[in-house]
Amino acid sequence: MTTFDNNEQTNKDKGKDRFTIGSYRDGTRVSTGDIRRFTGIPTFLKAPLISEVKNPTVGIVGVPFDGGTIRTPGSRFGPRAIRDYCWRLNEYNAELGVNPYALHNIVDCGDIILSPLSLEDSHDSIRCGIADLIEQGMVPISIGGDHFIAYPILQAIHAVHGKISVIHFDAHTDTADYCYGQKFHHGSIIRHAVDDGLVDGDKLIQIGIRKVFHDQELDYHKDNNIEVITARDLKMMGPGLRDILMDRFKRLKDQKVYITFDIDFVDPTYAPATGSPEVGGPTSDEALECIRALKGLDIVGFDLNEVSPPYDVRDLTSLLAAQVLYEMVSVLKPTN
Ligand SMILES: [Mn+2]
């Protein structure tokens, strides 16, 4: 009977961890460290479900809400597509020299159930859902959905950790005011986070900005001492980008830091599937280096938003988003 090693990185003892062809019972849960990872039920990072783990420490949850989108919806399908593409990942992160699966009890928490017809109800569902994960001892990583989801998440984070620092990756500032007569939408969440006192402006860093809608837009940033690192600034940092950013982040060293990552931060060549693509952005390599630069910070949560699979090309955006998610868990301080 033919058998195979089922773990390409850690299976040192050839006599152990072997399986037999045709064992479908074995294949319903297939981890990232398993060469059969293109099979099995897809979960975020091919992690077990929350119900399968005793003491989960990192909870990844889908937030399939795109009712905050101004023009181009579709990101409600983001969590599903990103789960599907996590089969490309493996366990060991060679760039950072870590195996995040060994440092954390990572679980897939399923999706927050919400109403596509009510921004108000969905706001409450997201806030309560994230609060619940934190209460259970998990660092929450939320997969959108449009960028509106970051606002109720920040409220839940603030309720536990108090005032936090925020690093915001995006092509846009998301500090717009009313739109179609509505105060709350995916382009105004950062303004609300600052105005509500969830984060102080001088503890907020925005990275990748390249679309400024009018000449007064950055006045809000000056008034609130918000640091802006534009896409051009990033490009000028060159190949030493990771170290330069790490240096810039040092001022947040003693703070609790929350990271919000809009996939439109990345150039549409690498991430075409998003509702508000802006050319002139970072490459996929530069985007991953930006995440790696977060290592060492006291990170209390992440979100990854605005992946809109209906606009994808050969699943490029889902592939990148899965890798971004993997880099996120790779920079978290050990939680178990
Ligand atoms: Mn955004």
Tab-separated table of C-alpha atoms and ligand atoms in Angstrom:
chain	number	residue	atom	x	y	z
A	1	MET	CA	0.000	0.000	0.000
A	2	THR	CA	1.389	3.444	-0.949
A	3	THR	CA	1.910	6.032	1.769
A	4	PHE	CA	3.182	9.629	1.739
A	5	ASP	CA	4.729	12.025	4.193
A	6	ASN	CA	1.948	14.450	5.021
A	7	ASN	CA	4.064	17.301	6.321
A	8	GLU	CA	6.838	18.664	4.149
A	9	GLN	CA	8.435	20.960	6.737
A	10	THR	CA	8.305	19.279	10.109
A	11	ASN	CA	8.022	15.573	9.477
A	12	LYS	CA	11.476	14.546	10.589
A	13	ASP	CA	10.466	11.088	11.740
A	14	LYS	CA	9.591	9.241	8.579
A	15	GLY	CA	7.742	6.594	10.562
A	16	LYS	CA	5.186	9.078	11.894
A	17	ASP	CA	2.393	11.215	10.441
A	18	ARG	CA	1.749	9.128	7.380
A	19	PHE	CA	-1.532	8.543	5.681
A	20	THR	CA	-3.108	6.155	3.281
A	21	ILE	CA	-4.570	7.032	-0.108
A	22	GLY	CA	-8.328	7.287	-0.109
A	23	SER	CA	-8.896	8.193	3.545
A	24	TYR	CA	-11.523	10.889	3.019
A	25	ARG	CA	-12.325	10.905	6.736
A	26	ASP	CA	-8.803	12.187	7.277
A	27	GLY	CA	-9.164	14.832	4.580
A	28	THR	CA	-12.054	16.947	5.884
A	29	ARG	CA	-9.629	18.993	8.008
A	30	VAL	CA	-6.336	19.534	6.196
A	31	SER	CA	-3.841	21.936	7.762
A	32	THR	CA	-1.502	24.379	6.029
A	33	GLY	CA	1.444	22.192	6.965
A	34	ASP	CA	0.022	19.287	4.992
A	35	ILE	CA	1.037	18.648	1.377
A	36	ARG	CA	-2.594	17.799	0.688
A	37	ARG	CA	-3.664	21.376	1.515
A	38	PHE	CA	-5.387	21.876	-1.856
A	39	THR	CA	-7.986	19.489	-0.456
A	40	GLY	CA	-10.218	19.732	2.575
A	41	ILE	CA	-12.762	22.290	3.724
A	42	PRO	CA	-11.363	25.818	3.168
A	43	THR	CA	-10.860	27.969	6.256
A	44	PHE	CA	-8.773	31.104	6.880
A	45	LEU	CA	-5.111	30.007	6.853
A	46	LYS	CA	-6.460	26.436	6.782
A	47	ALA	CA	-6.813	26.864	10.543
A	48	PRO	CA	-9.221	24.725	12.567
A	49	LEU	CA	-12.671	26.046	13.360
A	50	ILE	CA	-13.209	27.821	16.684
A	51	SER	CA	-15.308	24.884	17.907
A	52	GLU	CA	-12.368	22.493	17.399
A	53	VAL	CA	-9.814	24.280	19.629
A	54	LYS	CA	-9.779	24.572	23.415
A	55	ASN	CA	-7.854	27.785	23.948
A	56	PRO	CA	-7.888	29.841	20.752
A	57	THR	CA	-5.643	32.932	20.891
A	58	VAL	CA	-6.000	34.392	17.392
A	59	GLY	CA	-9.497	34.490	15.895
A	60	ILE	CA	-9.979	35.198	12.203
A	61	VAL	CA	-13.528	36.172	11.360
A	62	GLY	CA	-15.268	37.038	8.111
A	63	VAL	CA	-17.265	40.269	7.969
A	64	PRO	CA	-19.177	39.991	4.688
A	65	PHE	CA	-20.714	43.477	4.666
A	66	ASP	CA	-20.443	45.896	1.738
A	67	GLY	CA	-23.332	48.223	2.565
A	68	GLY	CA	-20.916	51.043	3.322
A	69	THR	CA	-19.656	51.122	-0.258
A	70	ILE	CA	-20.242	54.385	-2.152
A	71	ARG	CA	-19.953	53.168	-5.751
A	72	THR	CA	-18.825	49.601	-6.377
A	73	PRO	CA	-20.080	46.830	-4.062
A	74	GLY	CA	-18.925	43.195	-4.110
A	75	SER	CA	-16.603	42.922	-1.105
A	76	ARG	CA	-19.219	40.901	0.786
A	77	PHE	CA	-17.734	37.965	-1.135
A	78	GLY	CA	-14.207	38.748	0.124
A	79	PRO	CA	-14.058	36.338	3.091
A	80	ARG	CA	-15.214	33.406	0.960
A	81	ALA	CA	-12.626	34.025	-1.784
A	82	ILE	CA	-9.755	34.588	0.655
A	83	ARG	CA	-10.562	31.377	2.541
A	84	ASP	CA	-10.443	29.531	-0.735
A	85	TYR	CA	-7.001	30.873	-1.644
A	86	CYS	CA	-5.363	30.091	1.698
A	87	TRP	CA	-4.482	26.672	0.307
A	88	ARG	CA	-1.457	28.260	-1.401
A	89	LEU	CA	0.189	29.137	1.942
A	90	ASN	CA	2.550	26.971	3.909
A	91	GLU	CA	3.600	27.041	7.564
A	92	TYR	CA	7.072	28.545	7.779
A	93	ASN	CA	7.614	32.247	7.128
A	94	ALA	CA	11.197	32.362	5.870
A	95	GLU	CA	11.329	36.189	5.638
A	96	LEU	CA	10.533	36.557	9.343
A	97	GLY	CA	11.942	33.228	10.538
A	98	VAL	CA	8.730	32.181	12.301
A	99	ASN	CA	6.071	29.528	12.145
A	100	PRO	CA	2.986	31.446	13.238
A	101	TYR	CA	1.047	28.222	13.787
A	102	ALA	CA	3.505	27.280	16.531
A	103	LEU	CA	3.218	30.690	18.248
A	104	HIS	CA	-0.563	30.978	18.272
A	105	ASN	CA	-3.702	28.894	18.489
A	106	ILE	CA	-5.192	30.274	15.279
A	107	VAL	CA	-8.842	29.546	14.534
A	108	ASP	CA	-11.425	30.404	11.907
A	109	CYS	CA	-14.411	31.898	13.741
A	110	GLY	CA	-16.765	31.747	10.765
A	111	ASP	CA	-18.532	34.908	9.625
A	112	ILE	CA	-20.313	37.601	11.564
A	113	ILE	CA	-23.939	37.225	10.561
A	114	LEU	CA	-25.316	40.582	9.505
A	115	SER	CA	-27.987	42.308	7.480
A	116	PRO	CA	-27.035	43.567	4.005
A	117	LEU	CA	-29.972	45.975	4.216
A	118	SER	CA	-29.065	47.873	7.373
A	119	LEU	CA	-25.842	49.694	8.051
A	120	GLU	CA	-27.027	50.412	11.590
A	121	ASP	CA	-27.842	46.784	12.454
A	122	SER	CA	-24.646	45.539	10.838
A	123	HIS	CA	-22.661	48.097	12.805
A	124	ASP	CA	-24.016	46.593	16.051
A	125	SER	CA	-23.487	43.009	14.841
A	126	ILE	CA	-19.836	43.706	14.003
A	127	ARG	CA	-19.127	45.576	17.240
A	128	CYS	CA	-20.716	42.822	19.362
A	129	GLY	CA	-19.069	40.036	17.347
A	130	ILE	CA	-15.579	41.468	17.777
A	131	ALA	CA	-16.192	42.234	21.465
A	132	ASP	CA	-17.154	38.585	21.916
A	133	LEU	CA	-13.908	37.346	20.332
A	134	ILE	CA	-11.810	39.649	22.527
A	135	GLU	CA	-13.711	38.491	25.610
A	136	GLN	CA	-12.847	34.896	24.725
A	137	GLY	CA	-9.153	35.822	24.779
A	138	MET	CA	-8.499	36.130	21.061
A	139	VAL	CA	-6.680	38.767	19.055
A	140	PRO	CA	-9.324	39.541	16.413
A	141	ILE	CA	-8.417	39.541	12.727
A	142	SER	CA	-11.387	40.626	10.639
A	143	ILE	CA	-11.740	39.983	6.930
A	144	GLY	CA	-14.122	42.320	5.092
A	145	GLY	CA	-16.273	43.455	3.623
A	146	ASP	CA	-15.797	47.133	2.852
A	147	HIS	CA	-13.751	49.493	5.001
A	148	PHE	CA	-16.788	50.614	6.998
A	149	ILE	CA	-16.304	47.487	9.135
A	150	ALA	CA	-13.222	49.052	10.754
A	151	TYR	CA	-15.370	51.611	12.587
A	152	PRO	CA	-17.432	49.198	14.761
A	153	ILE	CA	-14.293	47.058	15.195
A	154	LEU	CA	-12.358	50.059	16.522
A	155	GLN	CA	-15.207	50.765	18.936
A	156	ALA	CA	-14.997	47.192	20.265
A	157	ILE	CA	-11.192	47.411	20.542
A	158	HIS	CA	-11.408	50.790	22.283
A	159	ALA	CA	-13.943	49.459	24.806
A	160	VAL	CA	-11.314	46.961	26.035
A	161	HIS	CA	-7.965	48.661	25.414
A	162	GLY	CA	-8.896	52.344	25.717
A	163	LYS	CA	-7.274	54.803	23.348
A	164	ILE	CA	-5.215	52.963	20.778
A	165	SER	CA	-2.744	53.813	18.039
A	166	VAL	CA	-3.753	52.996	14.488
A	167	ILE	CA	-1.706	52.243	11.384
A	168	HIS	CA	-3.900	52.585	8.322
A	169	PHE	CA	-2.837	51.237	4.912
A	170	ASP	CA	-4.926	52.694	2.100
A	171	ALA	CA	-4.868	54.600	-1.180
A	172	HIS	CA	-7.411	56.993	0.368
A	173	THR	CA	-7.487	58.904	3.642
A	174	ASP	CA	-11.040	57.755	4.510
A	175	THR	CA	-11.576	61.034	6.331
A	176	ALA	CA	-14.423	62.197	4.073
A	177	ASP	CA	-17.498	63.801	5.534
A	178	TYR	CA	-21.102	63.283	4.427
A	179	CYS	CA	-21.793	61.369	1.221
A	180	TYR	CA	-25.268	61.178	-0.357
A	181	GLY	CA	-26.407	62.827	2.882
A	182	GLN	CA	-25.017	59.915	4.915
A	183	LYS	CA	-22.508	60.340	7.697
A	184	PHE	CA	-21.359	56.709	7.845
A	185	HIS	CA	-19.796	54.949	4.858
A	186	HIS	CA	-16.506	53.307	3.914
A	187	GLY	CA	-14.846	56.654	3.133
A	188	SER	CA	-15.476	58.364	6.479
A	189	ILE	CA	-14.458	55.807	9.108
A	190	ILE	CA	-11.102	57.303	10.022
A	191	ARG	CA	-12.683	60.715	10.599
A	192	HIS	CA	-15.196	59.101	12.980
A	193	ALA	CA	-12.489	57.155	14.801
A	194	VAL	CA	-10.610	60.403	15.462
A	195	ASP	CA	-13.675	62.541	16.186
A	196	ASP	CA	-15.005	59.923	18.644
A	197	GLY	CA	-11.663	59.839	20.462
A	198	LEU	CA	-11.024	56.150	19.709
A	199	VAL	CA	-7.575	57.201	18.500
A	200	ASP	CA	-5.671	60.472	18.886
A	201	GLY	CA	-4.650	62.009	15.566
A	202	ASP	CA	-0.985	62.058	16.554
A	203	LYS	CA	-1.146	58.290	17.162
A	204	LEU	CA	-2.519	57.594	13.702
A	205	ILE	CA	-0.255	56.851	10.731
A	206	GLN	CA	-1.716	56.617	7.221
A	207	ILE	CA	0.353	54.851	4.583
A	208	GLY	CA	-0.015	54.590	0.795
A	209	ILE	CA	-2.217	57.653	0.275
A	210	ARG	CA	-2.366	58.750	-3.392
A	211	LYS	CA	-5.899	59.934	-4.112
A	212	VAL	CA	-6.690	63.320	-2.634
A	213	PHE	CA	-10.127	64.500	-3.715
A	214	HIS	CA	-9.778	68.256	-3.168
A	215	ASP	CA	-7.237	70.744	-1.890
A	216	GLN	CA	-8.751	71.015	1.614
A	217	GLU	CA	-8.814	67.265	2.194
A	218	LEU	CA	-5.510	67.169	4.042
A	219	ASP	CA	-6.450	70.149	6.264
A	220	TYR	CA	-8.172	67.681	8.579
A	221	HIS	CA	-4.870	65.810	8.864
A	222	LYS	CA	-2.888	68.936	9.649
A	223	ASP	CA	-5.457	70.022	12.240
A	224	ASN	CA	-5.266	66.621	13.943
A	225	ASN	CA	-1.517	65.976	13.548
A	226	ILE	CA	-2.078	62.805	11.519
A	227	GLU	CA	1.116	61.425	9.948
A	228	VAL	CA	0.707	60.658	6.240
A	229	ILE	CA	3.207	58.541	4.314
A	230	THR	CA	2.131	58.781	0.674
A	231	ALA	CA	2.616	56.108	-1.981
A	232	ARG	CA	5.391	58.299	-3.440
A	233	ASP	CA	7.075	58.521	-0.025
A	234	LEU	CA	7.031	54.718	0.154
A	235	LYS	CA	8.527	54.417	-3.321
A	236	MET	CA	11.328	56.808	-2.375
A	237	MET	CA	12.250	54.523	0.547
A	238	GLY	CA	13.434	51.952	-2.020
A	239	PRO	CA	14.542	48.444	-1.117
A	240	GLY	CA	15.235	49.411	2.515
A	241	LEU	CA	11.527	50.058	3.026
A	242	ARG	CA	11.049	47.551	5.872
A	243	ASP	CA	13.819	49.004	8.068
A	244	ILE	CA	12.848	52.619	7.359
A	245	LEU	CA	9.236	51.957	8.291
A	246	MET	CA	10.246	50.041	11.421
A	247	ASP	CA	12.117	53.134	12.451
A	248	ARG	CA	9.096	55.332	11.800
A	249	PHE	CA	6.888	52.962	13.848
A	250	LYS	CA	9.209	53.125	16.856
A	251	ARG	CA	7.246	56.039	18.294
A	252	LEU	CA	4.306	53.641	18.792
A	253	LYS	CA	6.479	51.102	20.637
A	254	ASP	CA	4.801	51.426	24.042
A	255	GLN	CA	1.305	51.689	22.623
A	256	LYS	CA	-1.461	49.227	21.818
A	257	VAL	CA	-1.647	49.310	18.041
A	258	TYR	CA	-4.495	48.385	15.723
A	259	ILE	CA	-3.848	47.783	12.011
A	260	THR	CA	-6.419	48.402	9.298
A	261	PHE	CA	-5.436	47.351	5.772
A	262	ASP	CA	-7.468	48.336	2.723
A	263	ILE	CA	-6.409	46.159	-0.233
A	264	ASP	CA	-6.618	49.237	-2.496
A	265	PHE	CA	-3.386	50.276	-0.759
A	266	VAL	CA	-1.727	47.956	-3.288
A	267	ASP	CA	-1.418	48.899	-6.961
A	268	PRO	CA	-4.327	47.468	-9.021
A	269	THR	CA	-1.805	45.573	-11.160
A	270	TYR	CA	-1.341	43.306	-8.133
A	271	ALA	CA	-4.784	43.734	-6.547
A	272	PRO	CA	-7.339	44.436	-9.284
A	273	ALA	CA	-10.329	43.160	-7.297
A	274	THR	CA	-11.348	46.201	-5.318
A	275	GLY	CA	-14.073	48.808	-5.650
A	276	SER	CA	-11.891	51.947	-5.684
A	277	PRO	CA	-8.620	51.019	-7.414
A	278	GLU	CA	-5.943	53.729	-7.674
A	279	VAL	CA	-2.902	53.374	-9.915
A	280	GLY	CA	0.577	54.357	-8.743
A	281	GLY	CA	0.536	52.175	-5.636
A	282	PRO	CA	2.960	49.773	-3.961
A	283	THR	CA	3.822	46.409	-5.508
A	284	SER	CA	2.839	43.172	-3.795
A	285	ASP	CA	6.401	42.827	-2.494
A	286	GLU	CA	6.375	46.336	-1.031
A	287	ALA	CA	2.981	45.666	0.559
A	288	LEU	CA	4.260	42.515	2.269
A	289	GLU	CA	7.365	44.377	3.461
A	290	CYS	CA	5.101	47.022	5.007
A	291	ILE	CA	3.328	44.330	7.042
A	292	ARG	CA	6.644	42.761	8.084
A	293	ALA	CA	7.753	46.175	9.346
A	294	LEU	CA	5.036	45.922	12.019
A	295	LYS	CA	6.962	43.195	13.853
A	296	GLY	CA	7.732	44.154	17.443
A	297	LEU	CA	4.656	46.341	17.918
A	298	ASP	CA	2.012	45.454	20.509
A	299	ILE	CA	-0.735	44.672	18.002
A	300	VAL	CA	-4.252	44.204	19.405
A	301	GLY	CA	-6.058	43.489	16.143
A	302	PHE	CA	-6.046	43.584	12.376
A	303	ASP	CA	-8.504	43.945	9.602
A	304	LEU	CA	-8.125	43.345	5.885
A	305	ASN	CA	-10.870	44.818	3.777
A	306	GLU	CA	-12.190	45.842	0.334
A	307	VAL	CA	-11.310	42.632	-1.533
A	308	SER	CA	-14.104	42.408	-4.109
A	309	PRO	CA	-13.798	39.056	-5.929
A	310	PRO	CA	-16.232	39.826	-8.794
A	311	TYR	CA	-13.539	42.156	-10.221
A	312	ASP	CA	-10.656	39.764	-9.845
A	313	VAL	CA	-8.331	38.544	-12.596
A	314	ARG	CA	-7.145	34.973	-12.217
A	315	ASP	CA	-7.724	35.289	-8.427
A	316	LEU	CA	-4.662	37.572	-8.112
A	317	THR	CA	-6.217	39.678	-5.371
A	318	SER	CA	-7.376	36.718	-3.296
A	319	LEU	CA	-3.920	35.199	-3.624
A	320	LEU	CA	-2.307	38.404	-2.362
A	321	ALA	CA	-4.915	38.878	0.387
A	322	ALA	CA	-4.269	35.363	1.712
A	323	GLN	CA	-0.554	36.186	1.867
A	324	VAL	CA	-1.241	39.515	3.615
A	325	LEU	CA	-3.311	37.641	6.195
A	326	TYR	CA	-0.469	35.173	6.701
A	327	GLU	CA	2.058	37.998	7.189
A	328	MET	CA	-0.319	39.561	9.723
A	329	VAL	CA	-0.308	36.481	11.975
A	330	SER	CA	3.443	36.202	11.422
A	331	VAL	CA	4.143	39.590	13.038
A	332	LEU	CA	1.911	39.103	16.079
A	333	LYS	CA	3.716	38.627	19.375
A	334	PRO	CA	3.434	34.987	20.560
A	335	THR	CA	0.043	34.433	22.208
A	336	ASN	CA	0.435	30.917	23.609
B	1	MN	MN	-10.295	52.507	2.796
